[in-house]
CSV table of C-alpha atoms and ligand atoms in Angstrom, one decimal:
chain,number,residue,atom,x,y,z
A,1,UNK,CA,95.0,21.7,16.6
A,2,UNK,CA,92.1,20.2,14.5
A,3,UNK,CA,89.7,22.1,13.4
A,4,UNK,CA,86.2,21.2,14.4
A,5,UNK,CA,84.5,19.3,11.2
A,6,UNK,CA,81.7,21.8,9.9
A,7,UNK,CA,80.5,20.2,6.7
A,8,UNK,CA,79.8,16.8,5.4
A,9,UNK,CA,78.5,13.3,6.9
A,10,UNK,CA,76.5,13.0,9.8
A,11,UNK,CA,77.6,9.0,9.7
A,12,UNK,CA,80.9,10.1,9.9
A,13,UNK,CA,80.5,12.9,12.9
A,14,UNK,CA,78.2,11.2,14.8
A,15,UNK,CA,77.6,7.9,14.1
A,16,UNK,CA,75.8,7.1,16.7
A,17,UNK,CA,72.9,9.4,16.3
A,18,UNK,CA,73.1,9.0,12.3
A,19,UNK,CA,71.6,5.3,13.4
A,20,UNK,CA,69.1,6.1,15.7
A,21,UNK,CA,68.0,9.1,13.0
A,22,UNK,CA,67.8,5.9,10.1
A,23,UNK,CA,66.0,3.9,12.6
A,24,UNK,CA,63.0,6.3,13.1
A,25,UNK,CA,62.9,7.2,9.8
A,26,UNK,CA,62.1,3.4,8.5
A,27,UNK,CA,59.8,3.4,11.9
A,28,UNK,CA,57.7,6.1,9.9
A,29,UNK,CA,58.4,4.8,6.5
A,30,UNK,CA,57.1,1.0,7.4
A,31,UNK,CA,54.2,1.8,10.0
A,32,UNK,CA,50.7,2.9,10.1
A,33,UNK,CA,50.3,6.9,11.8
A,34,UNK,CA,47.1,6.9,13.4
A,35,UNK,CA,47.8,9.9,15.6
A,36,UNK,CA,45.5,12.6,15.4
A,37,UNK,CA,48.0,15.3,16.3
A,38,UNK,CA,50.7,14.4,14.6
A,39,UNK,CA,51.4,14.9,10.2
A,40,UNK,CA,54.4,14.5,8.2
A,41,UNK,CA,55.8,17.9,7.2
A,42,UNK,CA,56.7,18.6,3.5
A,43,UNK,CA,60.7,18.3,2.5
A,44,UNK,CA,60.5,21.8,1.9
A,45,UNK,CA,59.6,22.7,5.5
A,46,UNK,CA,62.2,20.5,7.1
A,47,UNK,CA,64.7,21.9,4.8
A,48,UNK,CA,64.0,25.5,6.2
A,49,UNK,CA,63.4,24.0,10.0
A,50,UNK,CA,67.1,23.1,9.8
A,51,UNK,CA,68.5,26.0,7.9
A,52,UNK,CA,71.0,28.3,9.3
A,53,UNK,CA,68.7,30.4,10.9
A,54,UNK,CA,69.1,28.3,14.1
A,55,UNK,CA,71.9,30.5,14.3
A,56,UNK,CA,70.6,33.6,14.9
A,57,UNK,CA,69.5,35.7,18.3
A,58,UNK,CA,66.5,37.5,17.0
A,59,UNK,CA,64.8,38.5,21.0
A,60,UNK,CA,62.4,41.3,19.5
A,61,UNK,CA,60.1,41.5,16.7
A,62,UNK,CA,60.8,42.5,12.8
A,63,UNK,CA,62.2,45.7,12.8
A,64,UNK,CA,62.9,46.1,16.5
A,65,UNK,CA,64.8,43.1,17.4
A,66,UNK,CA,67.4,43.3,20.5
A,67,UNK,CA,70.2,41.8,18.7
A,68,UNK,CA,72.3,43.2,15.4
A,69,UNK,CA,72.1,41.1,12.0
A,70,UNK,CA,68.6,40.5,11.5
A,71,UNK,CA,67.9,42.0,8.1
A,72,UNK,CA,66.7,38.2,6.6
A,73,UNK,CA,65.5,36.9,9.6
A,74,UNK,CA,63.7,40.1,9.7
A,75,UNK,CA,61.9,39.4,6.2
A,76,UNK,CA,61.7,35.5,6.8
A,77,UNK,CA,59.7,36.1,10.3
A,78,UNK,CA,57.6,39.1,8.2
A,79,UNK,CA,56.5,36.6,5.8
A,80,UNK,CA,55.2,34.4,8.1
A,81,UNK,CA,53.1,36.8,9.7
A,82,UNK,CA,51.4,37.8,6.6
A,83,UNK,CA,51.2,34.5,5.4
A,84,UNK,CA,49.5,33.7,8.7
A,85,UNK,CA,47.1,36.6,8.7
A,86,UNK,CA,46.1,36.0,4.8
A,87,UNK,CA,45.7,32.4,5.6
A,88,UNK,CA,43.7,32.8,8.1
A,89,UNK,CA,41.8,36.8,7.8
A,90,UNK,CA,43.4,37.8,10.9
A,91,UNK,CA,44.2,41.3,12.2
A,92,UNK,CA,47.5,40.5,13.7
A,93,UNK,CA,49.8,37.1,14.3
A,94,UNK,CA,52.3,36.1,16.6
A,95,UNK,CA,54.2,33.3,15.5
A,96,UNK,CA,57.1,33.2,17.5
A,97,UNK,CA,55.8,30.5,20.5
A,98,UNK,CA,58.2,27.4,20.7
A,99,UNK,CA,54.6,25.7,21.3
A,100,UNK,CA,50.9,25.3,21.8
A,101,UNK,CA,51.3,25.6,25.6
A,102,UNK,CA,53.2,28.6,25.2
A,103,UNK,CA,51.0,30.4,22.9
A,104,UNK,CA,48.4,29.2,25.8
A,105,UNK,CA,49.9,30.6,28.5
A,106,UNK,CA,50.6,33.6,26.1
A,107,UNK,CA,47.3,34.5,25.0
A,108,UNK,CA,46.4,34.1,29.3
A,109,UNK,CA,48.9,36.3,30.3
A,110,UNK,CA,47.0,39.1,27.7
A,111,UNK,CA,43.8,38.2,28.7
A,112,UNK,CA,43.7,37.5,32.2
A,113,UNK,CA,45.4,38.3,35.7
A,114,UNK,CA,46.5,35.6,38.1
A,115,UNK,CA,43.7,33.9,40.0
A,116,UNK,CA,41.3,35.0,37.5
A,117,UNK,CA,38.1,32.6,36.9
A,118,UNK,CA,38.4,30.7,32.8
A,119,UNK,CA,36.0,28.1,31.7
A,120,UNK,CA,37.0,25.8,29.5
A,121,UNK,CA,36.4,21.7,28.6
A,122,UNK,CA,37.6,19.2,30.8
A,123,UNK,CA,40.5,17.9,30.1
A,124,UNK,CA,39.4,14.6,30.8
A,125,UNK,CA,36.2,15.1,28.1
A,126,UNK,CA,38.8,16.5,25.3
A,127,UNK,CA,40.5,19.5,26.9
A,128,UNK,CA,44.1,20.1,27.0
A,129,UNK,CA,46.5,19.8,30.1
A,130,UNK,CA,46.8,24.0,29.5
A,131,UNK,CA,43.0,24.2,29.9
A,132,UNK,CA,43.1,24.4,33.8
A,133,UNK,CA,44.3,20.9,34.8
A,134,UNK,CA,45.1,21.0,38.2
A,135,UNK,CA,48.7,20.1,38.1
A,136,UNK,CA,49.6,22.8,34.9
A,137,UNK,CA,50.5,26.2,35.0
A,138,UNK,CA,47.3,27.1,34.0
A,139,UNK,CA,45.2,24.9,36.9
A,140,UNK,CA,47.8,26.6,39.5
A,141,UNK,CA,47.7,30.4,38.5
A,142,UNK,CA,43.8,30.8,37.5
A,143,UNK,CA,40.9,29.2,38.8
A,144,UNK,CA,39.5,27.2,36.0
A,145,UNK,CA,35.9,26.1,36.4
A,146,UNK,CA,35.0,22.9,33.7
A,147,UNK,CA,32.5,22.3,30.6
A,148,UNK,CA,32.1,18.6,29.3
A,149,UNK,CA,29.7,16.5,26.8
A,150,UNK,CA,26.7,15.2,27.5
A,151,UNK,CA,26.2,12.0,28.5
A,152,UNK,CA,23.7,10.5,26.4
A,153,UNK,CA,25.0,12.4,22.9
A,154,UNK,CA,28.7,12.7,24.0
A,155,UNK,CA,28.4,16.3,22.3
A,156,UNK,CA,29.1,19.8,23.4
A,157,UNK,CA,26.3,21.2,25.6
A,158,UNK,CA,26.2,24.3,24.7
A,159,UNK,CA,23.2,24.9,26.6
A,160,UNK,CA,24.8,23.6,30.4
A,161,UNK,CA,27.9,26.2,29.0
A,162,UNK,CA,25.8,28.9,29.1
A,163,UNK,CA,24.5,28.1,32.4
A,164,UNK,CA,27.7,27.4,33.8
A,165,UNK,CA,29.1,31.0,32.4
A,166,UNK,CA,26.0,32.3,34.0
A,167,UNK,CA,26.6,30.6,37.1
A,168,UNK,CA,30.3,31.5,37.3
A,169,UNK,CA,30.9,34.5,35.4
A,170,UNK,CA,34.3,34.1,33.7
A,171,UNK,CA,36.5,36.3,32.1
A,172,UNK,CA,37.7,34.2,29.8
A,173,UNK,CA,36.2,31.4,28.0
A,174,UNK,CA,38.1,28.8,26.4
A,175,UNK,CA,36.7,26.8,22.9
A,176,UNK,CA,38.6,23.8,21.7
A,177,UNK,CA,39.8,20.4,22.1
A,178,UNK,CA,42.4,17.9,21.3
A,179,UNK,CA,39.7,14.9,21.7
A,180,UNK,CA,36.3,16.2,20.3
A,181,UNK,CA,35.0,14.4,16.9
A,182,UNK,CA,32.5,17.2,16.3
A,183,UNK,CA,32.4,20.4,14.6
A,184,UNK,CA,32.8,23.0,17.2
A,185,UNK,CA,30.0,25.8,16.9
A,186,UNK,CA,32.2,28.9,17.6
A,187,UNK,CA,29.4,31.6,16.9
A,188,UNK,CA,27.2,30.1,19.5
A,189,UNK,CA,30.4,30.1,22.1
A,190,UNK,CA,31.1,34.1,21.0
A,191,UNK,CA,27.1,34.4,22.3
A,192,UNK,CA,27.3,32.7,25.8
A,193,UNK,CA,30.3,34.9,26.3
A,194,UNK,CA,28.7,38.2,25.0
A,195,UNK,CA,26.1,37.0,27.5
A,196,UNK,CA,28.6,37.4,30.6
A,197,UNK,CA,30.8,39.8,29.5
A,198,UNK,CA,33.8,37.7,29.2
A,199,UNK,CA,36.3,37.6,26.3
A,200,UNK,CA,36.2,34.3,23.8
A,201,UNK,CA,40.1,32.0,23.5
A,202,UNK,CA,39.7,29.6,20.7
A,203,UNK,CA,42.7,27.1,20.8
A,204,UNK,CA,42.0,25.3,17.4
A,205,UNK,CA,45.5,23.6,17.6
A,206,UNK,CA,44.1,20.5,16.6
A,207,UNK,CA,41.8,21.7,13.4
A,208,UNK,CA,44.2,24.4,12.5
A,209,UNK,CA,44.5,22.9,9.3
A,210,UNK,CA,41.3,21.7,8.9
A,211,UNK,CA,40.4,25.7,9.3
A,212,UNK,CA,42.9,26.7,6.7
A,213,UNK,CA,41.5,23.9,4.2
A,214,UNK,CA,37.9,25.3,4.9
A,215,UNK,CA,36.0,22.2,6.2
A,216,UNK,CA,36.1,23.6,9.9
A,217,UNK,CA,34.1,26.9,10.4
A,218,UNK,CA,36.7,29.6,11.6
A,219,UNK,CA,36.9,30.9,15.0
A,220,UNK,CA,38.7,33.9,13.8
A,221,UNK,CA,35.9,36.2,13.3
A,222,UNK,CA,34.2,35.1,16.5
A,223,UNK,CA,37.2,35.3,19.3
A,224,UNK,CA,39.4,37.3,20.6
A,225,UNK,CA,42.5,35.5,20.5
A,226,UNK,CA,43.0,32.0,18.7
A,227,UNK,CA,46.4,29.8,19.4
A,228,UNK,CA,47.3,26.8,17.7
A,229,UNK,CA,50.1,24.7,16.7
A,230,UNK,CA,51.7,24.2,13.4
A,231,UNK,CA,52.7,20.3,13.3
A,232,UNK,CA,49.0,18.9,13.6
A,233,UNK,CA,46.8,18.9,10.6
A,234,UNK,CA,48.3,22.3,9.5
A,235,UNK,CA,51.5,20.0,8.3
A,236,UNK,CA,54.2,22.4,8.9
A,237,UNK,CA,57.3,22.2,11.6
A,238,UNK,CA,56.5,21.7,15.4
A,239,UNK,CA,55.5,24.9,17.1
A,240,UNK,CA,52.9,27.6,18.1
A,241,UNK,CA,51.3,30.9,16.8
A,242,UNK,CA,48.7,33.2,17.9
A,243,UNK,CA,46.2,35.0,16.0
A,244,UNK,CA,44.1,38.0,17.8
A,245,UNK,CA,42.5,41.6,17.2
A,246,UNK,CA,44.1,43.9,16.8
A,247,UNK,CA,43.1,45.1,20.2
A,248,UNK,CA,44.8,42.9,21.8
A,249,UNK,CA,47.6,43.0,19.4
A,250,UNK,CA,50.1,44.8,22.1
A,251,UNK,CA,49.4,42.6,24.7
A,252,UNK,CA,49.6,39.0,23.0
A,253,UNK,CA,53.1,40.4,21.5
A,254,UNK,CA,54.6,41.5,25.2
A,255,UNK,CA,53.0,38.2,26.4
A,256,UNK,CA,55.4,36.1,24.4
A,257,UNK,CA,58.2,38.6,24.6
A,258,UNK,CA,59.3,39.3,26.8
A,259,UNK,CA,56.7,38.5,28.5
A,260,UNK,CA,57.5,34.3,28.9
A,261,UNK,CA,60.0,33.5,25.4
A,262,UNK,CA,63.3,34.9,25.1
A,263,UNK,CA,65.3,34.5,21.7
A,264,UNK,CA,62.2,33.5,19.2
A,265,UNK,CA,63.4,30.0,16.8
A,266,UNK,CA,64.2,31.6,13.7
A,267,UNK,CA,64.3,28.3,11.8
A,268,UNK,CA,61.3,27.4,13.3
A,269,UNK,CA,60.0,30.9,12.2
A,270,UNK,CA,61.0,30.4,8.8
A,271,UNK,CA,59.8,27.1,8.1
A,272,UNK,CA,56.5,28.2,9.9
A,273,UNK,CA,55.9,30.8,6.7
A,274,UNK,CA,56.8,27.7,4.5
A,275,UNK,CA,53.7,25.8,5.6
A,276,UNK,CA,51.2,28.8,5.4
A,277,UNK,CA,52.5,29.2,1.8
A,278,UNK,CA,51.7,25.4,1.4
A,279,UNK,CA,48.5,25.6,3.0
A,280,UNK,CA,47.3,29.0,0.7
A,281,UNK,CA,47.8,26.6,-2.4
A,282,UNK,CA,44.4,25.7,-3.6
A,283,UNK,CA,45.7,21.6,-3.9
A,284,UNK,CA,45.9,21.8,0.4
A,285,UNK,CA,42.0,22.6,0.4
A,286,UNK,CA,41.4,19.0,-1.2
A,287,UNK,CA,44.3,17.4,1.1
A,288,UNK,CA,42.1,18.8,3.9
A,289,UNK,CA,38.8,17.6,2.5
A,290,UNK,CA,40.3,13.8,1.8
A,291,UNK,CA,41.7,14.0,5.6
A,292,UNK,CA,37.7,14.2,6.8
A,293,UNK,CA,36.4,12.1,4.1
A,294,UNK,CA,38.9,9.1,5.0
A,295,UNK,CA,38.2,10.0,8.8
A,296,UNK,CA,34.6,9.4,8.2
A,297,UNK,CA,35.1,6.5,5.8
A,298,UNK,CA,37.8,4.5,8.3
A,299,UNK,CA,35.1,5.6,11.6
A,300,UNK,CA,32.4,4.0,9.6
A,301,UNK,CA,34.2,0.5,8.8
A,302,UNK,CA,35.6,0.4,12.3
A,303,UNK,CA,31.7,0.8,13.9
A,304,UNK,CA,30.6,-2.0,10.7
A,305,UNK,CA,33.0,-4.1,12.5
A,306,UNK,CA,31.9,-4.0,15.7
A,307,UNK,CA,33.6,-0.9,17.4
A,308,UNK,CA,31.8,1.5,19.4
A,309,UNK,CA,32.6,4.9,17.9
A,310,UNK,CA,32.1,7.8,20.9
A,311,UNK,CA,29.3,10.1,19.4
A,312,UNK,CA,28.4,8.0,16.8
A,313,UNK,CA,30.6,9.3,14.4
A,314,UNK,CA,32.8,12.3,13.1
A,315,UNK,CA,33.3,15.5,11.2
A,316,UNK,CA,36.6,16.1,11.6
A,317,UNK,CA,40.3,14.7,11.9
A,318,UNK,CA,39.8,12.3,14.3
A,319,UNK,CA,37.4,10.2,15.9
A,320,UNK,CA,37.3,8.2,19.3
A,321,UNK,CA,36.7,4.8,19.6
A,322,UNK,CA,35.4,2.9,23.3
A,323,UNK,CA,37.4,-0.2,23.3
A,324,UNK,CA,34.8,-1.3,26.6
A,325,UNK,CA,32.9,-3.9,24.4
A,326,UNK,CA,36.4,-5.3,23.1
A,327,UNK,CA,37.3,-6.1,26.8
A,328,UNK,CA,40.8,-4.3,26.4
A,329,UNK,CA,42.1,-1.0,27.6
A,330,UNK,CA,43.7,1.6,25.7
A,331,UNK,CA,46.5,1.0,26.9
A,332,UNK,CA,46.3,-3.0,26.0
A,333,UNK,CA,45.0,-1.6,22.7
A,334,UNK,CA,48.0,0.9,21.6
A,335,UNK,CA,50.3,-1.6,22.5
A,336,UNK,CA,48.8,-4.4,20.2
A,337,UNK,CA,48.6,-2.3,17.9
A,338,UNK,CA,51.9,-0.9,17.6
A,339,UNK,CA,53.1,-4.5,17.5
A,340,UNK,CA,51.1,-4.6,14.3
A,341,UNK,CA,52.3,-1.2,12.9
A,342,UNK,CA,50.0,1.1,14.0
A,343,UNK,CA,50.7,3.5,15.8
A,344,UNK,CA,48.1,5.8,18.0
A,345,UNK,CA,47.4,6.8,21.1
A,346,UNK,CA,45.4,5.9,24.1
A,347,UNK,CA,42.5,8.1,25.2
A,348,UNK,CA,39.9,8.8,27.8
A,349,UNK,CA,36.6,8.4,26.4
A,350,UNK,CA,33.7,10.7,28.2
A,351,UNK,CA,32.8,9.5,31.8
A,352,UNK,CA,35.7,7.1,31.6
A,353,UNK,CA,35.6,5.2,34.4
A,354,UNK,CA,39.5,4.2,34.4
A,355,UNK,CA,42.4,6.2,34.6
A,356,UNK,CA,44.5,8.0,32.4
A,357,UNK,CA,47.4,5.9,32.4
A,358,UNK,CA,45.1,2.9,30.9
A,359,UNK,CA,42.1,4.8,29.7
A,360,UNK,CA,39.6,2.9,27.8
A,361,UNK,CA,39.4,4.7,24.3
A,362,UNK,CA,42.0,5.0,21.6
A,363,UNK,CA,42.4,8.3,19.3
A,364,UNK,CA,42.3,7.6,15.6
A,365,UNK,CA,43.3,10.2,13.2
A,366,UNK,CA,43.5,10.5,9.4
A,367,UNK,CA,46.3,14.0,8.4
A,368,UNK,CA,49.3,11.4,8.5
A,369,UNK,CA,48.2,8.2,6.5
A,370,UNK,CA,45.7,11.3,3.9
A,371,UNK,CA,49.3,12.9,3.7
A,372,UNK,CA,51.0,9.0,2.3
A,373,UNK,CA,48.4,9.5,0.3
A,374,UNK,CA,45.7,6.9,1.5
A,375,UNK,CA,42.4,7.7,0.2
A,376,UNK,CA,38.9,6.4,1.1
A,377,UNK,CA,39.2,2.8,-0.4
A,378,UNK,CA,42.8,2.4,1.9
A,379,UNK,CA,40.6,3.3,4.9
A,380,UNK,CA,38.2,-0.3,4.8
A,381,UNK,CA,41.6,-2.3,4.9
A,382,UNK,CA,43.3,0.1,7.6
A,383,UNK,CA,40.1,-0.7,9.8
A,384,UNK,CA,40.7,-3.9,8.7
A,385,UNK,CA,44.3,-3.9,10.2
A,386,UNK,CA,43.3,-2.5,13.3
A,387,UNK,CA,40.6,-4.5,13.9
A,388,UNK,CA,42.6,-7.8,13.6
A,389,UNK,CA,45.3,-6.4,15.8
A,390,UNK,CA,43.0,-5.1,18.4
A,391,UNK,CA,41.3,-9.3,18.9
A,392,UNK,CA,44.3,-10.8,17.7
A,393,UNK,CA,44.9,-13.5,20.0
A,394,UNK,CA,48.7,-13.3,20.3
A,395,UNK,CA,52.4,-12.3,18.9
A,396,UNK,CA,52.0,-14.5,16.4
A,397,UNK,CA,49.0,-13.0,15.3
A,398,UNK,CA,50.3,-9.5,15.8
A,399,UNK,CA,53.3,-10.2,13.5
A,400,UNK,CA,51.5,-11.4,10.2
A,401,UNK,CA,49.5,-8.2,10.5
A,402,UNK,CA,52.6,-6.0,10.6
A,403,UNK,CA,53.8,-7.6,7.6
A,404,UNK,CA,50.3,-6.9,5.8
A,405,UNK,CA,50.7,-3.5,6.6
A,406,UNK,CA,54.2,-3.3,5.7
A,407,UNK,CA,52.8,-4.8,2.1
A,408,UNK,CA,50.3,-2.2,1.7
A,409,UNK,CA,52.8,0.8,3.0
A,410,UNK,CA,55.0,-0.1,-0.1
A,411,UNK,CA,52.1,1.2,-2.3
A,412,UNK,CA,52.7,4.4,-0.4
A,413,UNK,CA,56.6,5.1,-0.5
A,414,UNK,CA,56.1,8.6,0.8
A,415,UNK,CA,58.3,11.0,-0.6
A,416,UNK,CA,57.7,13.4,2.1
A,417,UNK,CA,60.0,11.2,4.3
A,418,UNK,CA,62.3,11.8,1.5
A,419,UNK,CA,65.8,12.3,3.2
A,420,UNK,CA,67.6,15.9,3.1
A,421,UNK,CA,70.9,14.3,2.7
A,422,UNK,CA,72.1,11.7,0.2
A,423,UNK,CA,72.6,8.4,1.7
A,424,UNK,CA,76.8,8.5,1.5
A,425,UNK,CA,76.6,11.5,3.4
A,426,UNK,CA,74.2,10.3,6.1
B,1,LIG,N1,49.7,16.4,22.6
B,1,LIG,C1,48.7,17.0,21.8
B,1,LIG,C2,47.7,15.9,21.3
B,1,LIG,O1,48.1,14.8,21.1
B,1,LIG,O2,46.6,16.2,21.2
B,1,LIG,C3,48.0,18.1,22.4
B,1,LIG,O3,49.0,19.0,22.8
């Protein structure tokens, strides 16, 4: 009988994957990453997202955990709370869901009982599908009522929020966004729901790290529960956490588990501590401050060339631009410009009037290509790029651009996307 190989070459074990796995990493390496929700995590993260604590059942918490053997997952997963908490001047931290939808659903189930009335933004204005969309979890077991923009200023109303909260008396009212260019004012959202009585969710999974850096205000000391994600402009490994009072410490806890999770990802877990140790080093504050200056700078270009950027402009991570005078769709739009390297995503612009599957905005953000190490003077010739791919007239077109890009990516040979195994034993 042979034994089943446990060390050594993934090129020799399976081949077939070790290809696909060199393919998307000279993807990243040779294109453009223009997604606002997306970063590229440090070595050292992925290093502990695929350590040996994948092997481990830890269902519990540190110190109370189901299963026998957890002494180091035990410290690794107590790490990360503190970490998490210090990071961010919380009371207490969860940071055991897989996800942002779960820490959603999570920080519900503590808040809330089924069929309960939430406000939050409209998803198609910035929201998230876990918001209340009709068709998620969330849209099926509460009854979500809707915030948006403005037309004129495409901003929060903060004013129409309050009547609305008025109007339908929530007990829960949800901040935050995963399209919204604009600081978020969380103090005035804590005084609309003082106003009704309602408790204050803050899902900052898209700023998360822009909070950590310190050039977002945080929503910590204004709400009573915060979730976000860890892979967006936090940089670290894909996956949730919640931060709370301690009031509501018990609840968020059972919520997750058992309430919705069963054994936690330790690895996950682990690696998770590993970025809020990155992002309490005082170099990350400046990583987080170029992120907002290159948004600004590469939003700026794009509107000198012609581009109609939603709002006017941004102070965050991202900004949206309205492809309508271009005469293309987003969807037209992504796909150009992924022939010419860059890759981002289409996006409904306020009062869009087409659907989501073409949409007629595109989401630009700045944490991936500030991580490569693009600064402010990159950002005239990325709009540059863009611009040309987005009126380039065909393939041809499409193709020199990709090769420009390629050109200027060489400048940038991102050691993040350094690989954990030498080549011979990929
Ligand atoms: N998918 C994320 C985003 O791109 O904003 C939100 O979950």
């Amino acid at each position: 009988m042979t034994a089943v190989r446990s060390d050594g070459a993934l090129a020799q074990i399976d081949p077939e994957l070790a290809s696909i796995l060199a393919d998307e990493e000279e993807r990243q390496r040779s294109s453009l990453a223009l997604i606002a929700s997306e970063n590229y995590a440090s070595v050292a993260v992925r290093q502990v997202s695929g350590s040996i604590f994948t092997n481990k059942y830890a269902e519990g918490y540190p110190g109370k955990r189901y299963y026998a053997g957890n002494q180091w997952v035990d410290s690794a997963e107590a790490l990360a709370i503190e970490r998490a908490k210090r990071l961010f001047s919380a009371e207490h931290a969860n940071v055991q869901p897989h996800a942002g939808s779960q820490a959603n659903m999570a920080a519900y189930f503590a808040t809330l009982n089924i069929g309960d009335t939430v406000l939050a933004m409209e998803l198609a204005q910035g929201g998230h599908l876990t918001h209340g969309a009709s068709f998620n979890f969330s849209g099926k077991l509460y009854r979500f009522v809707h915030y948006g923009v403005r037309r004129d200023t495409e901003v929060l109303d903060y004013d129409e929020i309050e009547a609305i909260a008025r109007r339908e008396k929530p007990k829960l009212i949800v901040a935050g966004a995963t399209a919204y260019p604009r600081i978020i004012d969380f103090e005035r959202f804590r005084a609309i729901a003082d106003t009704v009585g309602a408790r204050l969710m803050v899902d900052m999974a898209h700023i998360a790290g822009l909070v950590a850096g310190g050039v977002h205000p945080s929503p910590v000391p204004h709400a009573d529960v915060v979730t976000f994600t860890t892979h967006k402009t936090l940089r670290g490994p894909r996956g949730g956490a919640i931060l709370c009072r301690q009031e509501l410490a018990r609840k968020v806890d059972s919520a997750v588990f058992p309430g919705l999770q069963g054994g936690p990802l330790e690895h996950a877990v682990a690696a998770k501590a590993v970025a809020f140790h990155e992002a309490l080093q005082p170099e990350y504050r400046v990583y987080q401050r170029q992120v907002v200056s290159n948004c600004q700078a590469l939003a700026a270009h794009m509107g000198r060339l012609g581009a109609r950027i939603v709002s006017g402009g941004t102070d965050n991570h991202l900004f949206l631009l309205d492809l309508t005078p271009l005469g293309l769709d987003g969807q037209q739009a992504s796909d150009k410009a992924e022939l010419a390297g860059l890759i981002l995503n289409k996006n409904l612009i306020p009062f869009d009037p087409l659907p989501p599957t073409r949409a007629s905005g595109l989401r630009v953000g700045t944490a991936c290509v500030t991580t490569r190490g693009l600064g402010e003077s990159d950002m005239a010739q990325v709009g540059e790029f863009l611009f040309r791919a987005l009126v380039a007239p065909d393939e041809e077109a499409l193709l020199a651009i990709r090769a420009d890009v390629r050109a200027m990516l060489d400048d940038f040979p991102a050691p993040f996307l350094t690989p954990l195994m030498p080549a011979e034993a990929r």
